[in-house]
Amino acid sequence: MTELPAEIRQRLQVDFHRPRYHFLPPSNWMNDPNGLIQWKGQYHLFYQYNPSGPLWGNIHWGHTISDDLIHWRDLPIALAPTPGGPDETGVFSGCAVAYEGQPVIIYTGTRGTRHEIQTQCVATGTDDGLVWQKHAQNPVIHQVPPEAGQTSDFRDPFVWHEADGWYMVLGSRIKDQGGVIFLYRSNDLINWTYLGPLFTGDRRHGVIWECPNFFKLDDRWVLIISSHLGTATGTVLYFVGTYENHRFTPTSEGVLDFGTLYAPLSFVDDQQRRVLIGWLREARSNGEQERAGWSGVQSIPRLLSLDDAGRLHMAPVPELETIRGAHRHWEGIALQGQITLDAQGQALDIAATFSPQANGSCGLALLAAGDQPERIEIIYQAATGQLIVRKVVAEFGHSQSIDSRVVPHTLQPDEPLRLRILLDGSVVEIIANERTSLSSRLYPTQITHNQVHLLGEATTLNSLDIWEMPSIWQ
Ligand code: DQQ
């Protein structure tokens, strides 16, 4: 008998590496978020999904729905490859919009065993958004613009509406140069006119650009791209600038996430909030993913804003606060070394504010167990202006592997360090001062590795709040 999604979730609940309050499918592989839309008041999240196993391949669109961006309900698969169709080897990433009273998905279909033929396709949903009909005229865009100098990377449509019609950006690459975003226009989402490259990168910005997002935020335009480094998936970059005559000119740029978050997708909800969700990649071998039976998690949705310096700010949606459980609070502690806190857990929401002196350092260790080395440390060093994430995991019961990530994070004079950390099984989302994001994964060897240590030298802890987080699936 086929196991129901709820039964699968129940069975895998004993796996303490599985997140409890982040979305992931009942089992198997998930990567990019797709088709984010608020339709008839409900949030729809689609996702790149392999229904046949926990590794990438056989890509469909999975589907889930929510009233609050936190609690999700599993729905049947929305899109599957059609044998002989333009998406016969994969239903790749894309977006969803509302058009003439119907929800419409625009996605990339692939053909060929290496997905080397990539075209853009359209599907229309029923009123409840549950059943999707592929358009008879698919593919609606099939030719890579000649200036690309290649014909195999051309994907991930992101569509928005302007006073004079619909616009689409597509991720691609220019041979021997780097990533490029191509721009199109349409009146009906079916017939598209090519308007030229919106923006072209160079080798510094990666070889292929995937999953573009392009939108106006306040009075500026933001372009987000996932930069594929050629061999493995890479980093998410953003550019802020102006948009005139169908060309984008950046005035500032930054890294959206220094860690495991990739292929994010954003949309505007009925509160006019720009909300972003990203795929939190695993950091373990294929064999381990197969043994676990699942792979891939979506980030907690984040609200986007810009500061005066043209930096992208991100904060978890406030809806997350409504599910917080038991709470502990500390304040006004002069830090001189490690303090083991009377707070434990592998699913926590943490908000901390520190004032380090010029030579100070401060942070937290999570998933720790007494003096054992296994843990993840999140440390700020004031002298170098660096945020350091150091992971130590036991291997084969004795030796340790150490993995450190060091990223720049400069504070203004008198600006405190503000850390928001969402710990959830093997997921660690870290956002410093709402503008430096570093998402990480750590797979503790024991369920008892759940202590929180406060770390610091020459630093005042202004405040620390820790909430235990529940499962969203009960
Ligand atoms: N994942 C999809 C592509 C996209 C990539 C395939 C980014 O559409 O470019 O699963 O992770």
Short mmCIF file of C-alpha atoms in Angstrom, two decimals, residues 1-5 7-8 11:
data_model
loop_
_atom_site.label_atom_id
_atom_site.label_comp_id
_atom_site.label_asym_id
_atom_site.label_seq_id
_atom_site.Cartn_x
_atom_site.Cartn_y
_atom_site.Cartn_z
CA MET A 1 0.00 0.00 0.00
CA THR A 2 1.27 3.49 -0.81
CA GLU A 3 2.33 5.45 2.24
CA LEU A 4 0.55 8.79 2.68
CA PRO A 5 2.67 11.98 2.98
CA GLU A 7 2.69 8.75 7.35
CA ILE A 8 6.08 9.30 5.72
CA ARG A 11 8.11 7.69 10.07
#
